[in-house]
């Protein structure tokens, strides 16, 4: 949980204030969350309410479980009281709970006693608990008896729950303000400078890595707030201009837990999927690829999303020393990176076929995680901001989709370590088999990788599992840069296609920094990789395809990209079926159909000469007709 030191948190906010998204970000680092839904289903004819519920369900990761309490308002207190210490509960929201409480079906009842029982259950709760509730006390007094009863009951419930919780936060226009139990991340002075050090150039398999650009020092602040836009002055690069959510370079803000970044549009996704059912197609439709249209609609903010025309592939080249790279030929990653720079190899050729730009990004070599931290804290901070700047640069260049690729040695073991630290995975279960250049299985190398991950987890068993600590202890430079890319892309509303262990490991780490980042991620195929499969389940990402390709991280996504583009183009171009549009077929279509000959016309009789009684016309070589 992003708020450390507190067991129970009440998140208040008005309608469309972002309170639910903020509450979800607080529990984004929990491997399993029990989502307690309090609102009733409502009138089936109320499509707007159904769309709201659908949007809430769509944001929940696949690893979360859902429990309904709308049938009995008193059951909420029982669920909270029975929660175990290792559980995480998210109750959304108390407004729906009060609605059920006041329902005539549950009356007569002592509402005050029921609210007191809920407050007592919260005080004694052993689990991590986040409750969401609408703050209605700032509006006018309702003019109807039912409205006044609701606001009075909800106000009493909010006061009782706020008193019982360890922390209370009010979300206004997406910006959280803490009124009780301020988070520990805000304890540092707002102007205290944090030293920044760029990752130092290091030899990668014997080939010198290109230096990472220097980054400016950033002050420590609790939350990222959008400042006023500032003009670009002479000497500034285009990608150092402020972003809409967290302008790292221009304003000196720091990347840290609890950032509030944008979410995809919660309405256009369901609207786009509903529109697909009305299109004039001869078959049943797009099948599982309907999810792609919904994702593109949410990230583009329109029910008719366009195919991505400007795509950039970021190839992260960073090795991991020690047992993590067991079974990898020395110099292989540098050879792959050089091959890509020269426009050769699978990734470069696929990028050319897709019309995608390709950028090779060298990351610092990570130390042997079984013996020492992979990176220093300063390197982690610089790598995160460097990744953010890469996303900034892409946004300024008009890129519509980013694809994360990687080619470093030991990336699979580093991703497995991150997955074990953040989601409780067993390293042998998520480490894929080691295949040599000749196609043989190297079990000895696989065992050395497992041992390296095991020893690294043992070495860091008492360390914090915060994002920066996981990256420093286990992740390394490529995963740290990828995490920064995800955060920067989220801030600029650019979707990111993941394709392998580095990408999903970065997505897992980013949950602690900004829970919104995973909603901008797309997974085309898991490639049969056990780490990617498990991470996708934790992140709530469902692969669109099941091709089981293994062409290298990034290449698999580019194979699928043309088909994904075709699906989006088709969904945007097809008209509504005439029977649903309420109109008649076009006149031209009707005339054309009338002019067509019957499908089974009688064949003309065959014979040696013409069947007409008229004399046959002949044409001599000069072009004159003869009778």
XYZ file of C-alpha atoms in Angstrom:
627
model
C 0.000 0.000 0.000
C 1.297 3.421 -0.879
C 0.321 4.848 2.527
C 2.662 3.196 4.995
C 2.011 3.000 8.731
C -1.804 3.055 8.545
C -4.143 0.102 8.575
C -7.450 1.776 7.669
C -7.994 4.692 5.286
C -11.192 6.563 4.357
C -11.158 8.181 0.897
C -13.777 10.923 0.476
C -14.655 12.824 -2.680
C -17.437 14.214 -4.794
C -18.921 12.762 -7.939
C -16.266 12.229 -10.647
C -13.587 13.487 -8.280
C -11.284 10.505 -8.873
C -11.779 9.067 -5.394
C -12.207 5.459 -6.576
C -9.099 5.589 -8.781
C -7.086 7.043 -5.900
C -8.318 4.331 -3.538
C -7.355 1.666 -6.065
C -3.861 3.155 -6.315
C -3.465 2.771 -2.535
C -3.869 -1.010 -2.790
C -2.179 -1.452 -6.158
C 0.894 -3.151 -4.645
C -1.143 -5.854 -2.866
C -0.897 -9.187 -4.733
C -4.552 -9.997 -3.945
C -7.342 -7.561 -3.071
C -10.890 -8.373 -1.979
C -13.150 -5.759 -3.564
C -16.314 -5.295 -1.485
C -19.065 -3.913 -3.723
C -21.920 -2.309 -1.796
C -24.095 -0.823 -4.544
C -27.157 -2.643 -5.888
C -27.381 -3.521 -9.558
C -30.130 -0.947 -10.132
C -32.719 -0.737 -12.879
C -31.695 -2.887 -15.897
C -33.048 -0.143 -18.159
C -30.633 2.416 -16.673
C -27.784 2.001 -19.151
C -25.781 4.916 -17.734
C -25.641 3.293 -14.278
C -24.783 -0.053 -15.853
C -21.922 1.631 -17.740
C -20.570 3.054 -14.479
C -20.575 -0.373 -12.843
C -18.960 -1.908 -15.910
C -16.185 0.714 -15.863
C -15.460 -0.060 -12.205
C -15.309 -3.788 -12.930
C -13.024 -3.261 -15.923
C -10.433 -1.449 -13.784
C -10.064 -4.319 -11.328
C -7.075 -6.608 -11.947
C -7.773 -10.252 -12.608
C -6.150 -11.227 -9.301
C -8.784 -9.321 -7.297
C -11.859 -11.050 -5.919
C -15.251 -9.369 -5.569
C -17.745 -9.726 -2.732
C -21.260 -8.263 -2.879
C -22.986 -6.943 0.269
C -25.958 -5.197 -1.331
C -28.340 -7.900 -0.129
C -27.877 -7.056 3.557
C -26.285 -3.778 4.754
C -25.390 -5.319 8.119
C -23.168 -7.871 6.398
C -20.487 -5.247 5.611
C -19.474 -5.057 9.258
C -19.242 -8.859 9.414
C -16.997 -8.974 6.317
C -14.637 -6.366 7.786
C -14.529 -8.042 11.201
C -13.741 -11.455 9.717
C -10.881 -10.227 7.485
C -7.478 -11.795 8.200
C -4.291 -9.772 8.896
C -2.757 -10.788 5.549
C -5.773 -9.583 3.538
C -6.414 -6.273 1.771
C -9.994 -4.996 1.477
C -11.314 -2.169 -0.711
C -14.897 -1.087 0.069
C -16.483 1.002 -2.697
C -18.546 2.780 -1.639
C -20.439 3.836 1.502
C -22.909 5.838 -0.576
C -24.229 2.618 -2.089
C -24.225 1.035 1.359
C -26.363 3.848 2.799
C -28.726 3.565 -0.175
C -29.317 -0.097 0.657
C -29.542 0.724 4.358
C -32.408 3.173 3.745
C -34.208 0.854 1.324
C -37.757 0.146 2.601
C -36.993 -3.559 2.199
C -34.579 -3.279 5.145
C -36.833 -1.163 7.332
C -37.747 -0.758 10.091
C -34.202 -0.836 11.450
C -31.963 1.140 13.785
C -29.758 2.914 11.235
C -27.699 4.597 13.938
C -26.912 1.246 15.531
C -25.917 -0.250 12.150
C -23.501 2.643 11.511
C -22.037 2.223 15.011
C -21.500 -1.486 14.343
C -19.660 -0.648 11.120
C -17.393 1.838 12.921
C -16.627 -0.735 15.621
C -15.750 -3.324 12.965
C -13.349 -0.867 11.314
C -11.606 -0.134 14.633
C -11.048 -3.842 15.215
C -10.126 -4.716 11.642
C -6.872 -6.662 11.334
C -6.618 -6.418 7.541
C -5.547 -3.492 5.398
C -8.758 -1.626 4.710
C -9.560 1.224 2.318
C -13.100 2.617 2.259
C -14.498 4.988 -0.386
C -17.381 7.349 0.309
C -18.969 10.340 -1.461
C -18.708 13.664 0.371
C -22.164 15.222 -0.056
C -22.078 17.677 2.829
C -20.754 20.542 0.674
C -23.861 20.796 -1.502
C -27.256 22.421 -0.848
C -29.740 20.830 1.535
C -31.975 18.533 -0.582
C -35.536 19.691 -1.071
C -37.089 16.218 -0.813
C -37.515 14.093 2.333
C -35.748 11.141 0.699
C -32.796 13.325 -0.303
C -32.486 14.788 3.197
C -32.653 11.328 4.768
C -29.851 10.107 2.484
C -27.498 13.041 3.112
C -28.131 12.896 6.880
C -27.434 9.166 7.038
C -24.360 9.376 4.803
C -23.011 12.334 6.770
C -23.402 10.387 10.012
C -21.731 7.341 8.449
C -18.802 9.403 7.132
C -18.207 10.986 10.528
C -18.302 7.662 12.342
C -16.035 5.931 9.809
C -13.579 8.862 9.693
C -13.295 8.728 13.457
C -12.603 4.984 13.326
C -10.018 5.102 10.506
C -6.321 5.778 10.954
C -6.190 8.149 7.957
C -8.681 10.267 5.997
C -8.110 11.838 2.577
C -10.360 14.103 0.506
C -9.978 13.906 -3.286
C -10.977 17.047 -5.193
C -10.586 17.140 -8.993
C -8.178 14.228 -8.768
C -5.960 15.901 -6.150
C -5.749 14.219 -2.704
C -5.602 16.279 0.491
C -4.908 14.457 3.752
C -6.899 15.550 6.804
C -5.915 12.804 9.208
C -2.763 10.730 9.296
C -0.782 12.376 6.439
C 1.283 9.803 4.483
C 4.880 9.271 5.415
C 6.072 10.212 1.950
C 5.181 13.798 2.665
C 7.384 14.058 5.734
C 10.384 15.279 3.798
C 10.700 19.045 3.242
C 9.142 20.150 -0.033
C 12.298 21.940 -1.143
C 14.936 19.499 0.022
C 17.064 18.721 -3.024
C 17.570 15.112 -3.949
C 20.904 14.374 -5.584
C 20.644 12.851 -9.019
C 23.272 10.797 -10.737
C 22.975 9.444 -14.216
C 23.786 5.791 -14.714
C 27.489 5.579 -15.289
C 28.721 4.138 -18.585
C 29.726 0.558 -18.080
C 31.014 -2.162 -20.313
C 28.215 -4.349 -21.606
C 29.639 -7.719 -22.546
C 32.894 -6.012 -23.421
C 31.319 -3.227 -25.480
C 31.203 0.245 -23.970
C 27.653 1.450 -23.326
C 26.567 4.889 -24.399
C 26.298 7.293 -21.447
C 22.864 8.170 -20.135
C 22.142 11.926 -20.337
C 22.616 13.945 -17.152
C 19.420 14.736 -15.271
C 18.692 17.760 -13.123
C 18.274 17.523 -9.334
C 14.671 17.164 -8.216
C 13.162 18.345 -4.921
C 11.188 15.928 -2.777
C 7.433 16.544 -2.765
C 4.553 14.452 -1.523
C 2.294 14.523 -4.562
C 2.708 15.630 -8.130
C 0.480 18.603 -8.937
C 0.169 20.038 -12.428
C 1.710 23.515 -12.619
C 0.824 26.169 -15.148
C 2.262 25.542 -18.602
C 5.531 27.354 -19.180
C 6.906 28.359 -22.568
C 9.934 26.616 -23.995
C 12.926 28.887 -23.814
C 15.914 28.852 -26.087
C 18.155 25.952 -25.253
C 15.332 23.713 -24.039
C 14.676 20.543 -25.943
C 11.125 19.803 -26.973
C 10.846 16.784 -24.711
C 11.850 18.729 -21.590
C 8.673 20.809 -21.701
C 6.122 20.190 -18.928
C 3.691 17.322 -19.060
C 0.057 17.594 -18.088
C 0.494 15.500 -14.944
C 4.059 15.401 -13.680
C 6.618 17.602 -15.468
C 9.743 16.046 -14.061
C 12.456 18.011 -15.832
C 10.901 21.449 -16.125
C 9.522 21.755 -12.585
C 11.852 19.579 -10.553
C 9.303 17.124 -9.150
C 10.343 13.713 -7.918
C 9.027 10.314 -8.940
C 7.747 8.573 -5.806
C 4.760 6.577 -4.481
C 1.250 7.963 -4.636
C 1.476 9.957 -7.867
C -1.877 10.851 -9.427
C -1.672 10.257 -13.162
C -4.477 10.164 -15.760
C -6.779 7.209 -16.277
C -8.211 6.123 -19.630
C -11.712 7.388 -20.352
C -14.080 5.132 -18.435
C -17.044 5.694 -20.771
C -15.682 5.457 -24.304
C -14.369 1.910 -23.849
C -17.792 0.371 -23.039
C -19.414 2.611 -25.672
C -17.012 1.346 -28.340
C -17.740 -2.291 -27.479
C -21.500 -1.617 -27.561
C -21.063 0.017 -30.980
C -19.358 -3.110 -32.334
C -22.587 -5.060 -31.862
C -24.345 -2.709 -34.306
C -21.838 -2.896 -37.180
C -22.722 -4.319 -40.567
C -20.662 -7.518 -40.487
C -21.742 -10.898 -41.844
C -20.477 -12.917 -38.884
C -20.440 -12.732 -35.107
C -17.890 -9.932 -34.953
C -14.355 -9.478 -33.654
C -14.424 -12.045 -30.857
C -11.764 -11.537 -28.198
C -10.324 -8.619 -30.164
C -13.281 -6.536 -29.003
C -11.136 -5.914 -25.924
C -8.563 -4.236 -28.157
C -11.191 -1.814 -29.473
C -12.322 -1.052 -25.921
C -8.727 -0.429 -24.809
C -7.981 1.848 -27.764
C -11.244 3.724 -27.214
C -10.441 4.391 -23.562
C -6.887 5.518 -24.244
C -7.926 7.718 -27.196
C -11.064 9.079 -25.545
C -13.388 8.235 -28.442
C -15.867 5.454 -29.170
C -14.424 5.116 -32.688
C -10.678 4.734 -32.087
C -8.272 5.024 -34.990
C -5.430 2.579 -35.695
C -2.031 3.613 -34.360
C -0.078 5.153 -37.219
C 2.929 6.439 -35.265
C 4.614 3.690 -33.240
C 7.978 3.747 -31.485
C 9.890 0.704 -30.239
C 12.252 1.219 -27.298
C 14.874 -1.536 -27.135
C 16.384 -1.598 -23.623
C 19.877 -3.062 -23.597
C 21.061 -3.702 -20.052
C 22.864 -6.787 -18.752
C 22.612 -8.417 -15.309
C 25.813 -9.799 -13.841
C 26.147 -12.969 -11.799
C 24.021 -16.077 -11.913
C 21.101 -14.247 -13.512
C 22.876 -14.433 -16.882
C 23.842 -18.103 -16.607
C 23.669 -19.839 -19.970
C 23.998 -16.610 -21.990
C 26.912 -16.323 -24.394
C 29.158 -13.337 -23.503
C 28.659 -10.403 -25.839
C 25.329 -11.671 -27.187
C 23.248 -8.725 -25.967
C 25.724 -6.195 -27.373
C 25.629 -8.056 -30.692
C 21.827 -7.905 -30.748
C 21.806 -4.203 -29.954
C 24.392 -3.475 -32.643
C 22.456 -5.571 -35.133
C 19.323 -3.558 -34.402
C 21.157 -0.245 -34.763
C 22.325 -1.398 -38.184
C 18.760 -2.205 -39.248
C 19.287 -5.971 -39.253
C 17.746 -8.736 -37.189
C 14.150 -9.690 -36.450
C 13.236 -6.605 -34.404
C 14.595 -4.079 -36.909
C 13.027 -5.826 -39.895
C 9.629 -6.129 -38.210
C 9.770 -2.476 -37.154
C 10.481 -1.501 -40.766
C 7.565 -3.609 -41.981
C 5.254 -1.890 -39.475
C 6.596 1.582 -40.217
C 7.645 1.960 -36.577
C 10.606 3.999 -35.394
C 13.214 2.121 -33.372
C 15.382 3.500 -30.559
C 18.096 1.533 -28.750
C 18.487 2.576 -25.103
C 21.578 1.446 -23.201
C 21.065 0.840 -19.475
C 23.740 0.439 -16.790
C 24.862 -3.110 -16.069
C 23.226 -4.463 -12.912
C 25.399 -6.003 -10.241
C 25.042 -9.660 -9.217
C 21.814 -9.510 -7.232
C 22.634 -12.601 -5.200
C 25.627 -10.812 -3.670
C 24.926 -7.057 -3.823
C 22.293 -4.507 -4.896
C 21.731 -4.368 -8.636
C 21.876 -0.545 -8.633
C 22.558 2.289 -6.222
C 19.619 4.467 -5.123
C 21.041 7.328 -7.177
C 21.152 5.154 -10.287
C 17.544 4.062 -9.737
C 16.388 7.667 -9.425
C 18.234 8.708 -12.576
C 17.048 5.666 -14.530
C 13.414 6.345 -13.599
C 13.639 9.945 -14.753
C 15.540 8.966 -17.878
C 12.734 6.565 -18.793
C 10.201 9.312 -18.148
C 12.115 11.604 -20.489
C 12.094 8.949 -23.207
C 8.284 8.897 -22.993
C 8.253 12.699 -23.033
C 10.350 12.728 -26.180
C 8.018 10.240 -27.839
C 4.950 12.296 -26.932
C 6.454 15.459 -28.380
C 7.251 13.543 -31.577
C 3.587 12.570 -31.969
C 4.021 8.888 -31.086
C 0.672 7.174 -30.491
C 1.898 3.795 -29.198
C 5.083 2.690 -27.447
C 6.398 -0.880 -27.610
C 8.820 -2.014 -24.896
C 11.552 -4.404 -26.039
C 14.653 -5.778 -24.294
C 17.736 -7.760 -25.221
C 19.931 -7.783 -22.090
C 21.492 -10.872 -20.542
C 19.798 -12.081 -17.343
C 16.550 -10.165 -17.839
C 14.412 -13.256 -17.240
C 15.967 -13.913 -13.830
C 15.737 -10.240 -12.803
C 12.068 -10.154 -13.794
C 11.453 -13.364 -11.853
C 13.043 -11.807 -8.774
C 10.844 -8.727 -9.099
C 7.786 -10.926 -9.545
C 8.686 -12.958 -6.459
C 9.247 -9.810 -4.382
C 6.083 -8.001 -5.452
C 3.595 -10.819 -6.048
C 4.896 -13.684 -3.927
C 5.765 -15.924 -6.892
C 8.034 -18.955 -6.568
C 11.159 -18.381 -8.734
C 11.277 -21.888 -10.259
C 7.642 -21.527 -11.316
C 8.213 -18.307 -13.246
C 11.686 -18.905 -14.685
C 11.479 -20.317 -18.193
C 13.810 -23.013 -19.486
C 17.226 -21.915 -20.756
C 17.668 -22.678 -24.457
C 21.137 -22.609 -26.004
C 22.005 -21.201 -29.423
C 21.820 -24.724 -30.836
C 18.270 -25.198 -29.498
C 19.185 -27.514 -26.606
C 17.786 -27.213 -23.057
C 20.440 -26.183 -20.504
C 19.069 -27.347 -17.153
C 22.301 -26.536 -15.310
C 22.075 -22.877 -16.356
C 18.401 -22.793 -15.320
C 19.338 -24.089 -11.849
C 22.046 -21.421 -11.496
C 19.502 -18.758 -12.371
C 17.044 -20.126 -9.815
C 19.781 -20.165 -7.186
C 20.705 -16.550 -7.954
C 17.111 -15.414 -7.528
C 16.730 -17.472 -4.339
C 19.891 -16.011 -2.815
C 18.891 -12.468 -3.833
C 15.510 -12.834 -2.130
C 17.189 -14.196 0.983
C 19.685 -11.320 1.019
C 16.868 -8.756 0.776
C 14.362 -10.531 3.022
C 14.340 -7.652 5.544
C 14.383 -4.889 2.928
C 11.396 -2.760 2.068
C 9.381 -3.879 -0.939
C 8.801 -0.331 -2.125
C 9.330 0.408 -5.802
C 12.730 2.101 -5.463
C 14.062 -0.609 -3.142
C 12.926 -3.454 -5.407
C 14.561 -1.790 -8.402
C 17.790 -1.164 -6.491
C 18.004 -4.616 -4.904
C 16.741 -6.784 -7.751
C 15.488 -4.957 -10.842
C 18.468 -3.345 -12.507
C 18.777 -0.552 -15.050
C 16.584 -1.914 -17.845
C 13.589 -2.558 -15.575
C 14.082 0.824 -13.875
C 14.128 2.672 -17.206
C 11.104 0.684 -18.383
C 9.259 1.712 -15.212
C 10.030 5.361 -15.929
C 8.795 4.921 -19.498
C 5.478 3.518 -18.245
C 4.996 6.414 -15.831
C 5.904 9.050 -18.407
C 3.679 7.448 -21.021
C 0.786 7.389 -18.553
C 1.282 11.078 -17.835
C 1.110 11.830 -21.550
C -1.766 9.390 -22.227
C 0.265 7.128 -24.509
C -0.571 3.404 -24.413
C 2.315 0.971 -24.058
C 2.449 -2.537 -25.515
C 4.276 -4.975 -23.260
C 6.002 -8.019 -24.690
C 8.085 -9.965 -22.234
C 9.556 -10.171 -18.735
C 11.100 -6.688 -18.555
C 7.874 -4.932 -19.513
C 5.633 -6.827 -17.101
C 8.187 -6.504 -14.279
C 8.212 -2.733 -14.819
C 4.401 -2.691 -14.784
C 4.395 -4.523 -11.447
C 6.838 -2.024 -9.941
C 4.925 0.970 -11.324
C 1.837 0.054 -9.270
C 3.462 1.446 -6.133
C 4.368 4.697 -7.874
C 1.122 5.270 -9.792
C -1.646 2.702 -9.827
C -3.037 4.211 -13.024
C -0.068 3.070 -15.149
C -1.243 -0.516 -15.650
C -4.470 0.706 -17.258
C -2.415 2.109 -20.167
C -0.685 -1.227 -20.815
C -1.621 -3.681 -23.546
C -0.421 -7.284 -23.782
C -0.745 -8.768 -27.257
C 0.594 -12.247 -26.364
C 2.247 -13.862 -23.345
C 4.422 -16.042 -25.593
C 3.961 -18.975 -23.211
C 6.391 -17.325 -20.754
C 5.454 -18.351 -17.175
C 6.588 -15.030 -15.696
C 4.563 -13.025 -18.197
C 1.514 -15.223 -17.601
C 1.571 -14.739 -13.836
C 2.379 -11.034 -14.006
C -0.446 -10.506 -16.494
C -2.864 -12.164 -14.080
C -1.689 -9.956 -11.212
C -1.923 -6.837 -13.378
C -5.329 -7.766 -14.776
C -4.006 -7.886 -18.352
C -5.536 -10.483 -20.674
C -3.421 -11.363 -23.735
C -5.268 -10.686 -26.973
C -3.605 -13.554 -28.848
C -2.100 -16.956 -28.136
C 0.533 -17.361 -30.841
C 3.314 -18.611 -28.502
C 5.924 -16.730 -30.476
C 9.455 -16.489 -29.090
C 11.264 -14.047 -31.356
C 12.642 -11.881 -28.573
C 11.005 -9.275 -26.360
C 9.429 -6.663 -28.631
C 9.452 -8.723 -31.846
C 6.405 -10.748 -30.838
C 4.378 -7.544 -30.372
C 5.398 -6.247 -33.796
C 4.210 -9.461 -35.432
C 0.756 -8.861 -33.947
C 0.691 -5.105 -34.596
C -0.525 -5.195 -38.251
C -3.501 -7.340 -37.279
C -4.352 -5.064 -34.358
C -4.205 -2.062 -36.664
C -6.487 -3.822 -39.144
C -9.028 -4.540 -36.437
C -9.119 -0.897 -35.346
C -9.379 0.316 -38.931
C -12.230 -2.089 -39.637
C -14.114 -1.161 -36.461
C -13.819 2.539 -37.274
C -14.836 2.261 -40.933
C -17.761 -0.152 -40.901
C -21.242 1.400 -40.934
C -24.171 0.459 -38.740
C -26.300 -2.414 -40.026
C -29.301 -1.023 -41.973
C -31.774 -2.916 -39.792
C -30.378 -1.185 -36.708
C -29.923 2.212 -38.318
C -33.676 2.405 -38.977
C -33.236 3.197 -42.677
C -33.874 1.466 -45.996
C -31.083 0.027 -48.186
C -29.398 2.522 -50.450
C -31.155 3.099 -53.796
C -27.979 2.332 -55.699
C -27.604 -0.989 -53.888
C -31.239 -1.892 -54.675
C -30.825 -1.019 -58.367
C -27.603 -2.986 -58.584
C -29.264 -6.006 -57.033
C -32.169 -5.723 -59.497
C -29.817 -5.545 -62.466
C -27.889 -8.629 -61.456
C -28.648 -11.832 -63.321
C -30.075 -14.739 -61.308
C -27.414 -16.821 -59.677
C -28.647 -19.994 -61.413
C -29.441 -18.640 -64.953
C -30.223 -21.146 -67.670
C -27.106 -21.838 -69.776
C -27.154 -20.721 -73.406
C -27.349 -23.600 -75.892
C -24.047 -24.610 -77.386
C -23.661 -25.080 -81.092
C -21.285 -24.824 -83.996
C -22.631 -21.489 -85.232
C -24.686 -18.474 -84.280
C -28.216 -19.077 -83.054
C -29.661 -15.836 -84.426
C -31.543 -15.766 -87.780
C -29.824 -12.497 -88.653
C -26.838 -12.749 -91.048
C -23.534 -12.925 -89.224
C -21.375 -9.833 -89.290
C -17.753 -10.248 -90.291
C -14.884 -7.836 -89.858
C -12.113 -7.870 -92.402
C -8.488 -7.089 -91.468
C -8.908 -3.448 -92.479
C -11.585 -2.962 -89.843
C -14.531 -2.701 -92.315
C -17.657 -4.622 -91.484
C -18.912 -7.047 -94.097
C -22.426 -8.475 -94.350
